[in-house]
Amino acid sequence: MKAVVIVKENVDEYLSSIVSTIFDSIQVIRSDEDIVSLIYMDPPDLILIDRTYLAEHGTKVIEEFRSNTIYGHLPMVAIYTRDDLARASAVDIPIDDFIVLENSEIEIRRRLEFDTRRAVREMDTNPLTRLPGNESIIRFIQQMFDEEKEIALAWVDLDNFKPYNDRYGFSSGDEVLLATTRILANAVKEIKQDDTFVGHVGGDDFVFICPIGNVRVLCEEIISRFDMVIRNFYNDEDLEQNGIVSTSRSGETTSFPIMSVSIAVVMNEKGHYKHYGEASRDATDIKKYIKGLDGSNYMIDRRGKPR
Amino acid sequence: MSKAEKIKAITKKIQSLPTLPPVVRKLTTMVESPDVTAKEVGKLISADQVLSAKVLKLVNSSFYGFPGRISSISHAVVLLGFNVIKGVVLSASVFEIMEKAMVGLWEHSLGSAIISGTISRELGLHEPEEISTAALLHDIGKVLVRVSLVSDYDRITAIVEEKGCSFRDAEVEVLGVDHSEIGLWLSQEWGLPERLIIPISSHHEPQSAVKLKDRVAVVHIADSLVRAFGIGFGGDNWVGRISPAAWEYIDMSRLDLPKLMRKILADLEEVENFQL
């Protein structure tokens, strides 16, 4: 792990000794150097910005990172002294945290470790649904496979989400994704089992994991809840005609039914799967099949039997 | 500030209304039991106007992300999840004493909800559960009068007794507004969907509804029928005249009246199951 320390001239020695116990590599960047390019060339896991730098150059560099779509999530931590905290403006800058030089070594160390971990966690959290994203999904599944856990993995996606978004706009589409999240998370939680997980792959794709014995009932419950709740997201006219009817410029009409949900399930029985990729490949096959069916459907792959 | 403005100000700041102690007691036991499902808790909540309003207020708040969308308890339960519903139950406040009039209002509200559900289903209307919820909440304004305007409430009941007039006429005399207007303010403040707000605000004057006329009509008719069946107490002993507009808004020819009455009577037995 790498940290960058932005200072006017020199890094505080006490701090430097603490930082070096946490990070393998520390890059010190001084105010006369091209900070932005140096960081973009070799991005760190954490950026520390010293009070001496802030006093002289203000917060422009922080704002530059925040507005950058790729590096905007890098945790930025200000280095203050207790006196700096007297100014209310000390916390009025877009940093993630600050440390106080008078604090004990253990306080500063744990704080920096915590900031780094939180950044990793947040980076893989879907900003809309707050569900863990792909990296966490793969990690969880791989861990289950490594432990030869008998679990079911379900890939969930919405049918006719795209035309809904086109017709009702993105903010309504986001509400549908939130509703789907709540339905999945609540239904999975209600079975009260260990080894469960709900993740958001992205867009209208979700994943849930549960013990094999619960998956059938869970799929049925999720489908019935989704089909019930989704009607709240359409206006009366579309409900009346059972979906969206759009007319192209040439006058042709196309209709898109009310959104439904498709769930492709694979089972890890007797340690059948070794890698995430195998499971997701099998699920993709089933997905192709059920996507061709009308309405909400689920299908459980039985090929995941012991080899 | 006029009286009406003062009441409107109360609707803006009121956090929650109390309900009847046995309802909360029953629900508390229920949510603490390990085997209970969210659905079962939701079913009992949907018999209580105050707790139902609270659940709907939550699910329609910007925090949960579905502003003005959700109007039935079963949908709210699915979206909020068991723990949130449990929180609603455990944080519920109750009336200190079991007042006869409040028990009567509770039964009146539940009875109206049941009758509205039966009529809606018989008419083949969409979303009978939503219409039933609207009926459950139609007199929520009366709870606020009882809780936040105690001396006015006492005057209103005294006038009802003295003059033998309707609760609503007495409300207008004392407050300058009636409970349907207060219900409108409350439900707007809580961010409830139009599908609930309009029936609540127009249940005495269905002809004033600009849309959702069939729903308003059902709630209006149920409000009178529950009185005619002698269930609960809506604040006075009158059986309100059913507005001709209400009959117009629903297609009566689709109803087999004797069958409807039998169904209503059977469904009303549910009120007895909730006997307090």
Short mmCIF file of C-alpha atoms in Angstrom, two decimals, chain B residues 33-160:
data_model
loop_
_atom_site.label_atom_id
_atom_site.label_comp_id
_atom_site.label_asym_id
_atom_site.label_seq_id
_atom_site.Cartn_x
_atom_site.Cartn_y
_atom_site.Cartn_z
CA SER B 33 -41.96 -13.63 18.70
CA PRO B 34 -39.23 -15.35 16.68
CA ASP B 35 -41.55 -17.04 14.18
CA VAL B 36 -43.66 -14.10 13.14
CA THR B 37 -43.43 -12.89 9.54
CA ALA B 38 -43.43 -9.31 8.32
CA LYS B 39 -46.60 -10.12 6.42
CA GLU B 40 -48.47 -11.13 9.58
CA VAL B 41 -47.39 -7.98 11.38
CA GLY B 42 -48.41 -5.95 8.33
CA LYS B 43 -51.87 -7.47 8.39
CA LEU B 44 -52.47 -6.39 11.97
CA ILE B 45 -51.01 -2.94 11.31
CA SER B 46 -53.42 -2.51 8.42
CA ALA B 47 -56.26 -2.66 10.94
CA ASP B 48 -55.00 0.44 12.77
CA GLN B 49 -55.33 3.87 11.18
CA VAL B 50 -52.57 5.51 13.22
CA LEU B 51 -49.91 2.84 12.73
CA SER B 52 -50.83 2.43 9.07
CA ALA B 53 -50.38 6.17 8.58
CA LYS B 54 -47.00 5.96 10.28
CA VAL B 55 -45.80 3.12 8.05
CA LEU B 56 -46.99 4.92 4.93
CA LYS B 57 -45.37 8.15 6.05
CA LEU B 58 -42.05 6.29 6.41
CA VAL B 59 -42.12 4.47 3.09
CA ASN B 60 -43.09 7.68 1.27
CA SER B 61 -40.37 9.75 2.94
CA SER B 62 -37.42 10.88 0.87
CA PHE B 63 -35.14 8.78 3.07
CA TYR B 64 -36.49 5.53 1.67
CA GLY B 65 -36.60 6.87 -1.86
CA PHE B 66 -40.25 6.35 -2.89
CA PRO B 67 -41.86 9.76 -2.32
CA GLY B 68 -45.62 9.79 -2.90
CA ARG B 69 -45.62 6.31 -4.45
CA ILE B 70 -46.80 3.71 -1.98
CA SER B 71 -50.36 3.52 -0.73
CA SER B 72 -50.87 0.08 0.70
CA ILE B 73 -49.46 -1.52 3.80
CA SER B 74 -48.45 -4.83 2.24
CA HIS B 75 -46.31 -2.97 -0.30
CA ALA B 76 -44.82 -0.80 2.42
CA VAL B 77 -43.94 -3.88 4.48
CA VAL B 78 -42.13 -5.50 1.57
CA LEU B 79 -40.10 -2.34 0.95
CA LEU B 80 -39.36 -1.37 4.54
CA GLY B 81 -38.57 -4.82 5.89
CA PHE B 82 -39.32 -6.46 9.20
CA ASN B 83 -36.93 -4.44 11.36
CA VAL B 84 -38.34 -1.10 10.31
CA ILE B 85 -41.89 -2.33 10.90
CA LYS B 86 -40.80 -3.61 14.29
CA GLY B 87 -39.38 -0.16 15.03
CA VAL B 88 -42.71 1.44 14.15
CA VAL B 89 -44.49 -0.89 16.57
CA LEU B 90 -42.00 -0.48 19.41
CA SER B 91 -41.94 3.30 19.13
CA ALA B 92 -45.74 3.65 18.96
CA SER B 93 -47.39 5.89 21.51
CA VAL B 94 -50.72 5.04 23.08
CA PHE B 95 -53.72 6.79 24.62
CA GLU B 96 -53.46 6.72 28.35
CA ILE B 97 -57.01 5.57 28.79
CA MET B 98 -59.26 3.46 26.61
CA GLU B 99 -61.81 6.08 25.76
CA LYS B 100 -65.09 4.75 24.44
CA ALA B 101 -65.21 7.32 21.66
CA MET B 102 -61.71 6.40 20.46
CA VAL B 103 -62.45 2.69 20.51
CA GLY B 104 -65.59 3.55 18.53
CA LEU B 105 -63.58 5.56 16.01
CA TRP B 106 -61.09 2.72 15.68
CA GLU B 107 -63.89 0.28 14.86
CA HIS B 108 -65.52 2.79 12.53
CA SER B 109 -62.26 3.20 10.59
CA LEU B 110 -61.55 -0.51 10.38
CA GLY B 111 -65.16 -1.24 9.41
CA SER B 112 -65.02 1.37 6.65
CA ALA B 113 -61.78 -0.15 5.40
CA ILE B 114 -63.28 -3.63 5.26
CA ILE B 115 -66.46 -2.50 3.51
CA SER B 116 -64.44 -0.45 1.00
CA GLY B 117 -62.33 -3.50 0.23
CA THR B 118 -65.43 -5.65 -0.31
CA ILE B 119 -67.14 -3.09 -2.57
CA SER B 120 -63.95 -2.51 -4.58
CA ARG B 121 -63.46 -6.19 -5.18
CA GLU B 122 -67.11 -6.68 -6.15
CA LEU B 123 -66.84 -3.76 -8.58
CA GLY B 124 -63.62 -5.18 -9.95
CA LEU B 125 -61.72 -1.96 -9.24
CA HIS B 126 -57.93 -2.01 -9.42
CA GLU B 127 -55.96 -2.10 -6.17
CA PRO B 128 -58.76 -2.80 -3.64
CA GLU B 129 -56.16 -2.77 -0.86
CA GLU B 130 -55.31 0.86 -1.60
CA ILE B 131 -58.96 1.86 -1.50
CA SER B 132 -59.33 0.01 1.75
CA THR B 133 -56.31 1.89 3.17
CA ALA B 134 -57.81 5.21 2.07
CA ALA B 135 -60.99 4.28 3.95
CA LEU B 136 -58.99 3.25 7.00
CA LEU B 137 -57.40 6.71 7.08
CA HIS B 138 -60.47 8.76 6.14
CA ASP B 139 -61.11 10.01 9.68
CA ILE B 140 -57.47 10.44 10.75
CA GLY B 141 -58.19 14.17 11.18
CA LYS B 142 -60.51 13.30 14.07
CA VAL B 143 -57.64 11.68 15.95
CA LEU B 144 -55.63 14.89 15.66
CA VAL B 145 -58.56 16.94 17.00
CA ARG B 146 -58.86 14.59 19.96
CA VAL B 147 -55.12 14.61 20.67
CA SER B 148 -53.99 18.15 19.92
CA LEU B 149 -57.17 20.23 20.40
CA VAL B 150 -58.54 18.68 23.56
CA SER B 151 -60.79 21.50 24.74
CA ASP B 152 -62.16 22.02 21.23
CA TYR B 153 -62.82 18.31 21.02
CA ASP B 154 -64.80 18.44 24.25
CA ARG B 155 -66.86 21.35 22.92
CA ILE B 156 -67.50 19.51 19.66
CA THR B 157 -68.78 16.42 21.46
CA ALA B 158 -70.92 18.61 23.75
CA ILE B 159 -72.48 20.33 20.73
CA VAL B 160 -73.14 16.97 19.05
#
